[in-house]
Amino acid sequence: MQIPVEAVAATALIEVVRISGLPTEPGEPYPGRVVGHWAGNEAADALALIGELPGGEQHRCGFSPGWGVRAYENSLDHVLFEAAFCFSCHEIRMHGAAVPPSLTTQYFDAETSQSQALRTLFRAATP
């Protein structure tokens, strides 16, 4: 998966979101409960893992993401990007000020060890 390099370098905190639906307007946050936070090395490791997700092909499910991340800069009042992951259709949708149009929709192979490790991180963040 491709994440804007500037956003990765500027990320100070990541919120882990258990997504409960789709946004009602383009660019709005994905609704859901924030279940965890990653900062420092945890955030860097998570971004590295996300960046290592191998590309894949789209599968048909209608996009029903279960997990998402919101990356914040140091001030914590500006979302650099939000990414929603659907492990059924292997699609990632990303938006935010740091996201160019070419990166808004990407596909990954949800059966790889990197994808399974990311899913494990998401589940571990849930209280």
mmCIF file with all atom_site columns, C-alpha atoms in Angstrom:
data_model
loop_
_atom_site.group_PDB
_atom_site.id
_atom_site.type_symbol
_atom_site.label_atom_id
_atom_site.label_alt_id
_atom_site.label_comp_id
_atom_site.label_asym_id
_atom_site.label_entity_id
_atom_site.label_seq_id
_atom_site.pdbx_PDB_ins_code
_atom_site.Cartn_x
_atom_site.Cartn_y
_atom_site.Cartn_z
_atom_site.occupancy
_atom_site.B_iso_or_equiv
_atom_site.pdbx_formal_charge
_atom_site.auth_seq_id
_atom_site.auth_comp_id
_atom_site.auth_asym_id
_atom_site.auth_atom_id
_atom_site.pdbx_PDB_model_num
ATOM 1   C CA . MET A 1 1   ? 0.000   0.000   0.000  1.00 0.00 ? 1   MET A CA 1
ATOM 2   C CA . GLN A 1 2   ? 1.164   3.481   -0.709 1.00 0.00 ? 2   GLN A CA 1
ATOM 3   C CA . ILE A 1 3   ? 0.919   6.078   2.044  1.00 0.00 ? 3   ILE A CA 1
ATOM 4   C CA . PRO A 1 4   ? 2.013   9.671   1.367  1.00 0.00 ? 4   PRO A CA 1
ATOM 5   C CA . VAL A 1 5   ? 5.611   9.907   2.604  1.00 0.00 ? 5   VAL A CA 1
ATOM 6   C CA . GLU A 1 6   ? 5.037   13.353  4.134  1.00 0.00 ? 6   GLU A CA 1
ATOM 7   C CA . ALA A 1 7   ? 2.113   11.998  6.152  1.00 0.00 ? 7   ALA A CA 1
ATOM 8   C CA . VAL A 1 8   ? 4.144   9.089   7.493  1.00 0.00 ? 8   VAL A CA 1
ATOM 9   C CA . ALA A 1 9   ? 6.933   11.420  8.586  1.00 0.00 ? 9   ALA A CA 1
ATOM 10  C CA . ALA A 1 10  ? 4.492   13.823  10.273 1.00 0.00 ? 10  ALA A CA 1
ATOM 11  C CA . THR A 1 11  ? 2.372   11.206  12.093 1.00 0.00 ? 11  THR A CA 1
ATOM 12  C CA . ALA A 1 12  ? 2.554   11.505  15.880 1.00 0.00 ? 12  ALA A CA 1
ATOM 13  C CA . LEU A 1 13  ? -0.539  9.514   16.840 1.00 0.00 ? 13  LEU A CA 1
ATOM 14  C CA . ILE A 1 14  ? -2.787  6.937   15.216 1.00 0.00 ? 14  ILE A CA 1
ATOM 15  C CA . GLU A 1 15  ? -6.335  6.258   16.328 1.00 0.00 ? 15  GLU A CA 1
ATOM 16  C CA . VAL A 1 16  ? -7.586  2.735   15.704 1.00 0.00 ? 16  VAL A CA 1
ATOM 17  C CA . VAL A 1 17  ? -11.261 2.786   14.742 1.00 0.00 ? 17  VAL A CA 1
ATOM 18  C CA . ARG A 1 18  ? -13.737 -0.089  14.742 1.00 0.00 ? 18  ARG A CA 1
ATOM 19  C CA . ILE A 1 19  ? -15.795 1.112   11.793 1.00 0.00 ? 19  ILE A CA 1
ATOM 20  C CA . SER A 1 20  ? -19.578 0.835   12.046 1.00 0.00 ? 20  SER A CA 1
ATOM 21  C CA . GLY A 1 21  ? -20.666 2.273   8.695  1.00 0.00 ? 21  GLY A CA 1
ATOM 22  C CA . LEU A 1 22  ? -19.763 4.458   5.758  1.00 0.00 ? 22  LEU A CA 1
ATOM 23  C CA . PRO A 1 23  ? -19.435 8.252   5.803  1.00 0.00 ? 23  PRO A CA 1
ATOM 24  C CA . THR A 1 24  ? -22.529 10.149  4.720  1.00 0.00 ? 24  THR A CA 1
ATOM 25  C CA . GLU A 1 25  ? -20.436 12.696  2.784  1.00 0.00 ? 25  GLU A CA 1
ATOM 26  C CA . PRO A 1 26  ? -17.168 12.315  0.853  1.00 0.00 ? 26  PRO A CA 1
ATOM 27  C CA . GLY A 1 27  ? -14.170 13.178  3.023  1.00 0.00 ? 27  GLY A CA 1
ATOM 28  C CA . GLU A 1 28  ? -16.077 12.781  6.287  1.00 0.00 ? 28  GLU A CA 1
ATOM 29  C CA . PRO A 1 29  ? -14.610 10.448  8.930  1.00 0.00 ? 29  PRO A CA 1
ATOM 30  C CA . TYR A 1 30  ? -15.699 6.834   8.945  1.00 0.00 ? 30  TYR A CA 1
ATOM 31  C CA . PRO A 1 31  ? -18.155 6.383   11.798 1.00 0.00 ? 31  PRO A CA 1
ATOM 32  C CA . GLY A 1 32  ? -17.161 4.051   14.566 1.00 0.00 ? 32  GLY A CA 1
ATOM 33  C CA . ARG A 1 33  ? -15.688 3.698   17.990 1.00 0.00 ? 33  ARG A CA 1
ATOM 34  C CA . VAL A 1 34  ? -12.065 4.598   18.667 1.00 0.00 ? 34  VAL A CA 1
ATOM 35  C CA . VAL A 1 35  ? -10.715 1.463   20.311 1.00 0.00 ? 35  VAL A CA 1
ATOM 36  C CA . GLY A 1 36  ? -7.064  2.312   20.679 1.00 0.00 ? 36  GLY A CA 1
ATOM 37  C CA . HIS A 1 37  ? -4.188  4.671   20.110 1.00 0.00 ? 37  HIS A CA 1
ATOM 38  C CA . TRP A 1 38  ? -0.709  4.071   18.799 1.00 0.00 ? 38  TRP A CA 1
ATOM 39  C CA . ALA A 1 39  ? 2.097   6.570   19.333 1.00 0.00 ? 39  ALA A CA 1
ATOM 40  C CA . GLY A 1 40  ? 5.861   6.570   19.031 1.00 0.00 ? 40  GLY A CA 1
ATOM 41  C CA . ASN A 1 41  ? 7.313   3.234   17.978 1.00 0.00 ? 41  ASN A CA 1
ATOM 42  C CA . GLU A 1 42  ? 3.865   1.601   17.902 1.00 0.00 ? 42  GLU A CA 1
ATOM 43  C CA . ALA A 1 43  ? 2.659   4.158   15.350 1.00 0.00 ? 43  ALA A CA 1
ATOM 44  C CA . ALA A 1 44  ? 5.851   3.876   13.304 1.00 0.00 ? 44  ALA A CA 1
ATOM 45  C CA . ASP A 1 45  ? 5.660   0.067   13.304 1.00 0.00 ? 45  ASP A CA 1
ATOM 46  C CA . ALA A 1 46  ? 1.980   0.116   12.305 1.00 0.00 ? 46  ALA A CA 1
ATOM 47  C CA . LEU A 1 47  ? 2.653   2.550   9.445  1.00 0.00 ? 47  LEU A CA 1
ATOM 48  C CA . ALA A 1 48  ? 5.560   0.408   8.268  1.00 0.00 ? 48  ALA A CA 1
ATOM 49  C CA . LEU A 1 49  ? 3.344   -2.684  8.305  1.00 0.00 ? 49  LEU A CA 1
ATOM 50  C CA . ILE A 1 50  ? 0.573   -0.865  6.414  1.00 0.00 ? 50  ILE A CA 1
ATOM 51  C CA . GLY A 1 51  ? 3.138   0.347   3.886  1.00 0.00 ? 51  GLY A CA 1
ATOM 52  C CA . GLU A 1 52  ? 4.299   -3.246  3.371  1.00 0.00 ? 52  GLU A CA 1
ATOM 53  C CA . LEU A 1 53  ? 0.837   -4.567  2.474  1.00 0.00 ? 53  LEU A CA 1
ATOM 54  C CA . PRO A 1 54  ? 1.268   -6.201  -0.924 1.00 0.00 ? 54  PRO A CA 1
ATOM 55  C CA . GLY A 1 55  ? -1.002  -5.074  -3.718 1.00 0.00 ? 55  GLY A CA 1
ATOM 56  C CA . GLY A 1 56  ? -3.879  -7.293  -4.710 1.00 0.00 ? 56  GLY A CA 1
ATOM 57  C CA . GLU A 1 57  ? -7.009  -7.511  -6.777 1.00 0.00 ? 57  GLU A CA 1
ATOM 58  C CA . GLN A 1 58  ? -10.461 -6.275  -5.944 1.00 0.00 ? 58  GLN A CA 1
ATOM 59  C CA . HIS A 1 59  ? -12.967 -8.810  -4.669 1.00 0.00 ? 59  HIS A CA 1
ATOM 60  C CA . ARG A 1 60  ? -16.676 -8.055  -4.725 1.00 0.00 ? 60  ARG A CA 1
ATOM 61  C CA . CYS A 1 61  ? -18.334 -7.390  -1.387 1.00 0.00 ? 61  CYS A CA 1
ATOM 62  C CA . GLY A 1 62  ? -19.607 -3.824  -1.697 1.00 0.00 ? 62  GLY A CA 1
ATOM 63  C CA . PHE A 1 63  ? -16.898 -2.401  0.600  1.00 0.00 ? 63  PHE A CA 1
ATOM 64  C CA . SER A 1 64  ? -17.742 -3.062  4.202  1.00 0.00 ? 64  SER A CA 1
ATOM 65  C CA . PRO A 1 65  ? -14.682 -1.947  6.172  1.00 0.00 ? 65  PRO A CA 1
ATOM 66  C CA . GLY A 1 66  ? -14.278 -3.215  9.684  1.00 0.00 ? 66  GLY A CA 1
ATOM 67  C CA . TRP A 1 67  ? -11.160 -1.335  10.744 1.00 0.00 ? 67  TRP A CA 1
ATOM 68  C CA . GLY A 1 68  ? -9.614  2.036   10.120 1.00 0.00 ? 68  GLY A CA 1
ATOM 69  C CA . VAL A 1 69  ? -6.829  4.303   11.210 1.00 0.00 ? 69  VAL A CA 1
ATOM 70  C CA . ARG A 1 70  ? -6.656  8.070   11.591 1.00 0.00 ? 70  ARG A CA 1
ATOM 71  C CA . ALA A 1 71  ? -3.196  9.594   11.573 1.00 0.00 ? 71  ALA A CA 1
ATOM 72  C CA . TYR A 1 72  ? -2.622  12.872  13.413 1.00 0.00 ? 72  TYR A CA 1
ATOM 73  C CA . GLU A 1 73  ? 0.273   15.300  13.438 1.00 0.00 ? 73  GLU A CA 1
ATOM 74  C CA . ASN A 1 74  ? 1.828   16.612  16.669 1.00 0.00 ? 74  ASN A CA 1
ATOM 75  C CA . SER A 1 75  ? -0.886  19.181  17.362 1.00 0.00 ? 75  SER A CA 1
ATOM 76  C CA . LEU A 1 76  ? -3.476  16.357  17.363 1.00 0.00 ? 76  LEU A CA 1
ATOM 77  C CA . ASP A 1 77  ? -6.061  18.677  15.838 1.00 0.00 ? 77  ASP A CA 1
ATOM 78  C CA . HIS A 1 78  ? -5.318  17.918  12.200 1.00 0.00 ? 78  HIS A CA 1
ATOM 79  C CA . VAL A 1 79  ? -5.974  14.513  10.619 1.00 0.00 ? 79  VAL A CA 1
ATOM 80  C CA . LEU A 1 80  ? -3.277  13.813  8.050  1.00 0.00 ? 80  LEU A CA 1
ATOM 81  C CA . PHE A 1 81  ? -5.152  10.877  6.581  1.00 0.00 ? 81  PHE A CA 1
ATOM 82  C CA . GLU A 1 82  ? -7.734  8.263   7.350  1.00 0.00 ? 82  GLU A CA 1
ATOM 83  C CA . ALA A 1 83  ? -7.625  4.772   5.890  1.00 0.00 ? 83  ALA A CA 1
ATOM 84  C CA . ALA A 1 84  ? -10.444 2.212   6.006  1.00 0.00 ? 84  ALA A CA 1
ATOM 85  C CA . PHE A 1 85  ? -9.652  -1.469  5.450  1.00 0.00 ? 85  PHE A CA 1
ATOM 86  C CA . CYS A 1 86  ? -12.063 -4.063  4.081  1.00 0.00 ? 86  CYS A CA 1
ATOM 87  C CA . PHE A 1 87  ? -10.585 -7.532  4.519  1.00 0.00 ? 87  PHE A CA 1
ATOM 88  C CA . SER A 1 88  ? -13.451 -9.044  2.459  1.00 0.00 ? 88  SER A CA 1
ATOM 89  C CA . CYS A 1 89  ? -13.025 -7.151  -0.809 1.00 0.00 ? 89  CYS A CA 1
ATOM 90  C CA . HIS A 1 90  ? -9.333  -6.399  -0.179 1.00 0.00 ? 90  HIS A CA 1
ATOM 91  C CA . GLU A 1 91  ? -9.882  -2.667  -0.612 1.00 0.00 ? 91  GLU A CA 1
ATOM 92  C CA . ILE A 1 92  ? -8.416  0.293   1.235  1.00 0.00 ? 92  ILE A CA 1
ATOM 93  C CA . ARG A 1 93  ? -10.003 3.710   0.935  1.00 0.00 ? 93  ARG A CA 1
ATOM 94  C CA . MET A 1 94  ? -7.981  6.646   2.101  1.00 0.00 ? 94  MET A CA 1
ATOM 95  C CA . HIS A 1 95  ? -8.723  10.352  2.343  1.00 0.00 ? 95  HIS A CA 1
ATOM 96  C CA . GLY A 1 96  ? -7.342  13.450  3.995  1.00 0.00 ? 96  GLY A CA 1
ATOM 97  C CA . ALA A 1 97  ? -5.362  16.574  3.294  1.00 0.00 ? 97  ALA A CA 1
ATOM 98  C CA . ALA A 1 98  ? -2.160  14.611  2.652  1.00 0.00 ? 98  ALA A CA 1
ATOM 99  C CA . VAL A 1 99  ? -3.725  12.094  0.245  1.00 0.00 ? 99  VAL A CA 1
ATOM 100 C CA . PRO A 1 100 ? -3.426  12.685  -3.501 1.00 0.00 ? 100 PRO A CA 1
ATOM 101 C CA . PRO A 1 101 ? -6.315  11.413  -5.669 1.00 0.00 ? 101 PRO A CA 1
ATOM 102 C CA . SER A 1 102 ? -4.164  8.605   -7.074 1.00 0.00 ? 102 SER A CA 1
ATOM 103 C CA . LEU A 1 103 ? -3.955  6.962   -3.610 1.00 0.00 ? 103 LEU A CA 1
ATOM 104 C CA . THR A 1 104 ? -7.591  7.180   -2.499 1.00 0.00 ? 104 THR A CA 1
ATOM 105 C CA . THR A 1 105 ? -8.501  3.607   -3.521 1.00 0.00 ? 105 THR A CA 1
ATOM 106 C CA . GLN A 1 106 ? -6.032  0.751   -3.301 1.00 0.00 ? 106 GLN A CA 1
ATOM 107 C CA . TYR A 1 107 ? -6.258  -3.035  -3.203 1.00 0.00 ? 107 TYR A CA 1
ATOM 108 C CA . PHE A 1 108 ? -4.236  -5.435  -1.078 1.00 0.00 ? 108 PHE A CA 1
ATOM 109 C CA . ASP A 1 109 ? -3.845  -9.163  -0.669 1.00 0.00 ? 109 ASP A CA 1
ATOM 110 C CA . ALA A 1 110 ? -5.694  -9.889  2.572  1.00 0.00 ? 110 ALA A CA 1
ATOM 111 C CA . GLU A 1 111 ? -4.261  -13.414 2.812  1.00 0.00 ? 111 GLU A CA 1
ATOM 112 C CA . THR A 1 112 ? -0.609  -12.424 3.286  1.00 0.00 ? 112 THR A CA 1
ATOM 113 C CA . SER A 1 113 ? 1.299   -12.508 6.551  1.00 0.00 ? 113 SER A CA 1
ATOM 114 C CA . GLN A 1 114 ? 1.460   -8.691  6.579  1.00 0.00 ? 114 GLN A CA 1
ATOM 115 C CA . SER A 1 115 ? -2.333  -8.434  6.273  1.00 0.00 ? 115 SER A CA 1
ATOM 116 C CA . GLN A 1 116 ? -2.866  -11.004 8.981  1.00 0.00 ? 116 GLN A CA 1
ATOM 117 C CA . ALA A 1 117 ? -0.393  -9.180  11.240 1.00 0.00 ? 117 ALA A CA 1
ATOM 118 C CA . LEU A 1 118 ? -2.286  -5.921  10.689 1.00 0.00 ? 118 LEU A CA 1
ATOM 119 C CA . ARG A 1 119 ? -5.585  -7.591  11.523 1.00 0.00 ? 119 ARG A CA 1
ATOM 120 C CA . THR A 1 120 ? -3.985  -8.962  14.696 1.00 0.00 ? 120 THR A CA 1
ATOM 121 C CA . LEU A 1 121 ? -2.838  -5.439  15.657 1.00 0.00 ? 121 LEU A CA 1
ATOM 122 C CA . PHE A 1 122 ? -6.359  -4.126  15.117 1.00 0.00 ? 122 PHE A CA 1
ATOM 123 C CA . ARG A 1 123 ? -7.871  -6.853  17.264 1.00 0.00 ? 123 ARG A CA 1
ATOM 124 C CA . ALA A 1 124 ? -5.275  -6.351  20.002 1.00 0.00 ? 124 ALA A CA 1
ATOM 125 C CA . ALA A 1 125 ? -6.185  -2.649  20.166 1.00 0.00 ? 125 ALA A CA 1
ATOM 126 C CA . THR A 1 126 ? -9.773  -3.520  21.035 1.00 0.00 ? 126 THR A CA 1
ATOM 127 C CA . PRO A 1 127 ? -10.444 -3.500  24.783 1.00 0.00 ? 127 PRO A CA 1
#
